[in-house]
One Martini backbone bead per residue (centre of mass of N, CA, C, O) as a GRO file, in nm:
protein
  290
    1MET     BB    1  19.653  10.793   8.762
    2THR     BB    2  19.594  10.489   8.809
    3GLY     BB    3  19.508  10.210   8.641
    4ARG     BB    4  19.279  10.126   8.834
    5LEU     BB    5  19.133  10.403   8.851
    6LEU     BB    6  19.088  10.439   8.549
    7ARG     BB    7  18.909  10.189   8.508
    8LEU     BB    8  18.692  10.276   8.711
    9PHE     BB    9  18.615  10.545   8.578
   10LEU     BB   10  18.530  10.423   8.301
   11ALA     BB   11  18.308  10.239   8.411
   12VAL     BB   12  18.130  10.459   8.534
   13LEU     BB   13  18.096  10.628   8.276
   14ALA     BB   14  17.959  10.405   8.111
   15GLY     BB   15  17.713  10.370   8.306
   16LEU     BB   16  17.610  10.671   8.262
   17THR     BB   17  17.629  10.688   7.920
   18GLY     BB   18  17.529  10.443   7.760
   19PRO     BB   19  17.213  10.503   7.697
   20LEU     BB   20  17.314  10.791   7.540
   21ALA     BB   21  17.467  10.673   7.326
   22SER     BB   22  17.585  10.656   7.018
   23TRP     BB   23  17.605  10.491   6.741
   24ALA     BB   24  17.941  10.336   6.620
   25ALA     BB   25  17.909  10.159   6.399
   26SER     BB   26  17.932  10.035   6.106
   27GLY     BB   27  17.813  10.278   5.977
   28ASP     BB   28  17.584  10.512   5.930
   29PRO     BB   29  17.304  10.620   6.024
   30ALA     BB   30  16.991  10.601   5.829
   31ILE     BB   31  16.723  10.804   5.684
   32SER     BB   32  16.460  10.732   5.450
   33VAL     BB   33  16.235  10.860   5.194
   34SER     BB   34  16.000  10.863   4.934
   35CYS     BB   35  15.903  11.156   5.059
   36ARG     BB   36  15.951  11.502   5.169
   37THR     BB   37  15.666  11.626   5.016
   38PRO     BB   38  15.392  11.543   5.113
   39ARG     BB   39  15.068  11.507   5.083
   40LYS     BB   40  14.763  11.497   5.153
   41GLY     BB   41  14.717  11.143   5.174
   42ASP     BB   42  15.005  11.031   5.191
   43PRO     BB   43  15.220  10.780   5.157
   44VAL     BB   44  15.521  10.657   5.346
   45VAL     BB   45  15.839  10.532   5.301
   46VAL     BB   46  16.068  10.386   5.544
   47LEU     BB   47  16.429  10.383   5.573
   48VAL     BB   48  16.670  10.192   5.769
   49THR     BB   49  17.027  10.224   5.823
   50ALA     BB   50  17.259  10.010   5.981
   51GLY     BB   51  17.545   9.849   6.140
   52GLY     BB   52  17.305   9.674   6.268
   53ALA     BB   53  17.130   9.560   6.507
   54VAL     BB   54  16.802   9.664   6.633
   55ASP     BB   55  16.630   9.724   6.918
   56ASN     BB   56  16.320   9.832   6.923
   57LEU     BB   57  16.237   9.964   6.657
   58VAL     BB   58  16.113  10.299   6.594
   59LEU     BB   59  15.872  10.523   6.485
   60ARG     BB   60  15.855  10.882   6.508
   61TRP     BB   61  15.509  10.993   6.460
   62LYS     BB   62  15.296  11.215   6.567
   63GLY     BB   63  15.349  11.115   6.885
   64SER     BB   64  15.429  10.817   6.789
   65ASP     BB   65  15.498  10.468   6.803
   66TRP     BB   66  15.634  10.254   6.537
   67PRO     BB   67  15.687   9.968   6.396
   68MET     BB   68  15.947   9.780   6.253
   69ARG     BB   69  16.093   9.602   5.969
   70GLU     BB   70  16.305   9.353   5.886
   71ILE     BB   71  16.457   9.309   5.547
   72ALA     BB   72  16.759   9.317   5.650
   73PRO     BB   73  17.056   9.338   5.762
   74GLY     BB   74  17.022   9.653   5.906
   75ARG     BB   75  16.723   9.672   5.769
   76TYR     BB   76  16.438   9.901   5.766
   77GLU     BB   77  16.070   9.921   5.769
   78GLY     BB   78  15.818  10.178   5.708
   79LEU     BB   79  15.469  10.299   5.742
   80ILE     BB   80  15.330  10.611   5.658
   81GLY     BB   81  15.119  10.916   5.707
   82VAL     BB   82  14.910  11.171   5.568
   83ASP     BB   83  14.656  11.323   5.662
   84LEU     BB   84  14.392  11.483   5.502
   85GLU     BB   85  14.391  11.702   5.774
   86ASP     BB   86  14.660  11.804   5.776
   87PRO     BB   87  14.884  12.031   5.815
   88GLU     BB   88  15.097  12.239   5.691
   89GLY     BB   89  15.438  12.147   5.704
   90PRO     BB   90  15.657  12.063   5.937
   91VAL     BB   91  15.774  11.719   6.031
   92PRO     BB   92  15.897  11.509   6.245
   93LEU     BB   93  16.142  11.230   6.207
   94SER     BB   94  16.213  10.909   6.369
   95ALA     BB   95  16.459  10.663   6.483
   96ALA     BB   96  16.445  10.419   6.758
   97GLY     BB   97  16.695  10.245   6.968
   98PHE     BB   98  16.887   9.941   7.057
   99HIS     BB   99  17.233   9.831   7.150
  100GLY     BB  100  17.183   9.749   7.422
  101ASN     BB  101  17.315  10.052   7.572
  102VAL     BB  102  17.293  10.167   7.282
  103ARG     BB  103  17.192  10.434   7.106
  104PHE     BB  104  16.952  10.477   6.847
  105LEU     BB  105  16.955  10.760   6.604
  106ALA     BB  106  16.730  10.888   6.349
  107GLU     BB  107  16.693  11.197   6.160
  108THR     BB  108  16.413  11.389   6.028
  109GLY     BB  109  16.187  11.534   5.770
  110LEU     BB  110  15.875  11.675   5.682
  111VAL     BB  111  15.669  11.838   5.420
  112VAL     BB  112  15.359  11.943   5.402
  113SER     BB  113  15.148  11.949   5.131
  114PRO     BB  114  14.924  12.056   4.929
  115ARG     BB  115  14.567  11.972   4.857
  116GLU     BB  116  14.312  11.937   4.636
  117PHE     BB  117  13.966  11.910   4.696
  118PRO     BB  118  13.665  11.823   4.634
  119VAL     BB  119  13.330  11.937   4.602
  120GLN     BB  120  13.034  11.777   4.740
  121GLU     BB  121  12.696  11.801   4.649
  122LEU     BB  122  12.415  11.703   4.852
  123THR     BB  123  12.077  11.567   4.824
  124LEU     BB  124  11.868  11.479   5.094
  125PRO     BB  125  11.659  11.347   5.275
  126GLU     BB  126  11.579  11.444   5.583
  127GLY     BB  127  11.612  11.154   5.717
  128MET     BB  128  11.930  11.137   5.614
  129ALA     BB  129  12.039  11.418   5.771
  130GLU     BB  130  11.867  11.356   6.031
  131PHE     BB  131  11.893  11.279   6.391
  132ASP     BB  132  11.824  11.115   6.655
  133ASN     BB  133  11.935  11.035   6.964
  134ALA     BB  134  11.962  10.729   6.923
  135THR     BB  135  12.131  10.748   6.665
  136LEU     BB  136  12.363  10.919   6.778
  137GLN     BB  137  12.449  10.708   6.987
  138ARG     BB  138  12.519  10.490   6.785
  139ILE     BB  139  12.731  10.642   6.623
  140GLU     BB  140  12.924  10.693   6.861
  141ALA     BB  141  12.970  10.396   6.945
  142GLU     BB  142  13.084  10.300   6.671
  143ALA     BB  143  13.324  10.496   6.659
  144MET     BB  144  13.461  10.401   6.922
  145GLU     BB  145  13.501  10.106   6.841
  146LEU     BB  146  13.677  10.156   6.592
  147SER     BB  147  13.898  10.314   6.738
  148ARG     BB  148  13.985  10.074   6.911
  149ARG     BB  149  14.076   9.894   6.677
  150PHE     BB  150  14.286  10.100   6.551
  151SER     BB  151  14.475  10.112   6.820
  152ARG     BB  152  14.575   9.837   6.740
  153VAL     BB  153  14.915   9.709   6.745
  154THR     BB  154  15.070   9.502   6.530
  155PRO     BB  155  15.288   9.332   6.380
  156PRO     BB  156  15.462   9.345   6.117
  157ARG     BB  157  15.443   9.265   5.775
  158ARG     BB  158  15.482   9.147   5.495
  159ARG     BB  159  15.503   9.346   5.175
  160PRO     BB  160  15.323   9.316   4.929
  161PRO     BB  161  15.151   9.403   4.686
  162PHE     BB  162  14.875   9.561   4.662
  163LEU     BB  163  14.534   9.475   4.615
  164PRO     BB  164  14.269   9.520   4.460
  165PRO     BB  165  13.936   9.470   4.573
  166VAL     BB  166  13.869   9.492   4.264
  167GLU     BB  167  13.872   9.443   3.930
  168LYS     BB  168  13.718   9.729   3.886
  169TYR     BB  169  13.924  10.005   3.945
  170LEU     BB  170  13.720  10.309   4.002
  171PRO     BB  171  13.796  10.576   4.164
  172ALA     BB  172  13.632  10.809   4.406
  173ASN     BB  173  13.625  11.094   4.637
  174PHE     BB  174  13.881  11.160   4.768
  175GLY     BB  175  13.847  11.417   5.008
  176SER     BB  176  13.576  11.513   4.983
  177ARG     BB  177  13.370  11.789   5.039
  178ARG     BB  178  13.077  11.762   5.202
  179VAL     BB  179  12.747  11.889   5.107
  180ILE     BB  180  12.452  11.862   5.303
  181ASN     BB  181  12.203  12.054   5.257
  182GLY     BB  182  12.434  12.296   5.306
  183ASP     BB  183  12.613  12.108   5.504
  184PRO     BB  184  12.912  12.071   5.624
  185ARG     BB  185  13.133  11.796   5.623
  186MET     BB  186  13.318  11.548   5.640
  187PRO     BB  187  13.559  11.408   5.490
  188HIS     BB  188  13.635  11.168   5.245
  189ALA     BB  189  13.826  10.877   5.368
  190ALA     BB  190  13.775  10.759   5.066
  191VAL     BB  191  13.663  10.541   4.819
  192ASP     BB  192  13.450  10.510   4.536
  193ILE     BB  193  13.300  10.204   4.392
  194ARG     BB  194  13.112  10.148   4.115
  195LEU     BB  195  12.902   9.855   4.129
  196PRO     BB  196  12.755   9.578   4.112
  197GLN     BB  197  12.569   9.389   4.279
  198GLY     BB  198  12.785   9.121   4.400
  199THR     BB  199  13.062   9.203   4.376
  200PRO     BB  200  13.358   9.102   4.448
  201VAL     BB  201  13.555   9.113   4.753
  202HIS     BB  202  13.900   9.180   4.845
  203ALA     BB  203  14.190   9.140   4.991
  204ILE     BB  204  14.486   9.340   4.979
  205ALA     BB  205  14.602   9.161   5.225
  206ASP     BB  206  14.735   9.034   5.469
  207GLY     BB  207  14.546   8.924   5.773
  208GLN     BB  208  14.308   9.044   6.019
  209VAL     BB  209  13.996   9.045   6.143
  210ALA     BB  210  13.879   9.328   6.330
  211TYR     BB  211  13.597   9.361   6.163
  212ALA     BB  212  13.244   9.234   6.169
  213GLY     BB  213  12.957   9.422   6.060
  214GLU     BB  214  12.701   9.665   6.158
  215GLN     BB  215  12.626   9.997   6.047
  216PHE     BB  216  12.481  10.286   5.996
  217PHE     BB  217  12.668  10.393   5.767
  218GLY     BB  218  12.833  10.121   5.653
  219GLY     BB  219  12.702   9.881   5.723
  220LYS     BB  220  12.833   9.624   5.592
  221SER     BB  221  13.150   9.539   5.753
  222VAL     BB  222  13.517   9.554   5.700
  223VAL     BB  223  13.820   9.500   5.894
  224ILE     BB  224  14.177   9.503   5.831
  225ASP     BB  225  14.472   9.376   5.978
  226HIS     BB  226  14.821   9.430   5.853
  227GLY     BB  227  15.001   9.558   6.041
  228GLY     BB  228  15.165   9.829   6.187
  229GLY     BB  229  14.889  10.017   6.149
  230VAL     BB  230  14.740   9.866   5.910
  231PHE     BB  231  14.429   9.940   5.732
  232SER     BB  232  14.124   9.806   5.597
  233VAL     BB  233  13.813   9.929   5.435
  234TYR     BB  234  13.464   9.790   5.408
  235TYR     BB  235  13.165   9.919   5.272
  236HIS     BB  236  12.833   9.836   5.183
  237LEU     BB  237  12.776   9.547   5.198
  238LYS     BB  238  12.583   9.282   5.124
  239GLU     BB  239  12.815   9.084   5.227
  240TYR     BB  240  12.991   8.876   5.465
  241SER     BB  241  13.258   8.595   5.493
  242VAL     BB  242  13.400   8.702   5.767
  243PRO     BB  243  13.527   8.671   6.074
  244GLU     BB  244  13.638   8.759   6.352
  245GLY     BB  245  13.994   8.670   6.365
  246ARG     BB  246  14.060   8.599   6.086
  247GLU     BB  247  14.285   8.465   5.874
  248ILE     BB  248  14.410   8.625   5.579
  249ALA     BB  249  14.459   8.651   5.233
  250ARG     BB  250  14.561   8.769   4.960
  251GLY     BB  251  14.250   8.770   4.773
  252ASP     BB  252  14.037   8.715   4.955
  253ARG     BB  253  13.713   8.666   5.009
  254ILE     BB  254  13.482   8.897   5.203
  255GLY     BB  255  13.260   8.983   4.977
  256SER     BB  256  13.011   9.227   4.859
  257VAL     BB  257  12.857   9.446   4.680
  258GLY     BB  258  12.650   9.722   4.801
  259ALA     BB  259  12.372   9.923   4.998
  260THR     BB  260  12.437   9.953   5.285
  261GLY     BB  261  12.326  10.184   5.472
  262ARG     BB  262  12.447  10.504   5.368
  263ALA     BB  263  12.323  10.456   5.053
  264THR     BB  264  12.246  10.543   4.700
  265GLY     BB  265  12.412  10.283   4.605
  266PRO     BB  266  12.603  10.064   4.458
  267HIS     BB  267  12.908  10.030   4.657
  268LEU     BB  268  13.253  10.084   4.744
  269HIS     BB  269  13.394  10.156   5.051
  270PHE     BB  270  13.748  10.246   5.041
  271GLY     BB  271  13.991  10.221   5.304
  272VAL     BB  272  14.290  10.365   5.471
  273ARG     BB  273  14.530  10.295   5.734
  274VAL     BB  274  14.809  10.455   5.883
  275PRO     BB  275  15.061  10.577   6.034
  276GLY     BB  276  14.888  10.899   6.085
  277GLY     BB  277  14.636  10.793   5.895
  278ARG     BB  278  14.445  10.891   5.622
  279VAL     BB  279  14.468  10.752   5.296
  280ASP     BB  280  14.517  10.699   4.969
  281PRO     BB  281  14.450  10.400   4.828
  282THR     BB  282  14.580  10.433   4.544
  283LEU     BB  283  14.870  10.492   4.655
  284LEU     BB  284  14.906  10.227   4.805
  285LEU     BB  285  14.873  10.036   4.555
  286ALA     BB  286  15.145  10.165   4.413
  287LEU     BB  287  15.323  10.021   4.591
  288PRO     BB  288  15.584   9.843   4.642
  289GLY     BB  289  15.706   9.566   4.742
  290ARG     BB  290  15.884   9.390   5.051
   0.00000   0.00000   0.00000
């Protein structure tokens, strides 16, 4: 083969295989996780180290792509979670992106471990446990609207340590399987913090108010979008002081503890969602900032 034909052959071959080639830059791509055997309800920090910049790098977790944030040249971070109702067993995890036409791919996997949740039996007046058709329609509409808000994924933000939403943070009931008047219900995907009515409630991190309104179950409620698929949820507020769309800072006052909605007394229902589902807020608060 002449030199000209050889160069032409190599150029055509590069054009055919370029998008599928693995990155061979200095340093092997690597993906590491804060825990390889997380329990149900655990958040997991993912770090990706590459030999250089990666364009459009995403984490592929539970059938969806989630954006990552560059924390240093060639180093990226993502936050995912194991939903409290996920099945036990292995789950694949990968990071994928491109450097020009060269594909970057780093793969690993997690093994979801069991976790025992308490069973909470409640006895409520009949009117609090059974709903008419109009109320059921309202509940369904509110759930669909919140699901729409949660599905919006904004760019990841810098992650300082998360701040407890109240000064006296004494959480209870995460994941408890509630049995109301003998009827098993959905698990409690948040913690309850019992405090006097009017106790100030603060944002756990920088973000934008994704929802501020009143719901049948949650009463006066606020949802904050912290970027990258991370949300915090505050229900049963006496009042809220932030409108939808407002940018807020970590520690900003967003309302106060109340007993609105379906509440048996003053408390804060505090939940968090990360890419992959609903996780234990107390474990999220324990993560170091980055």
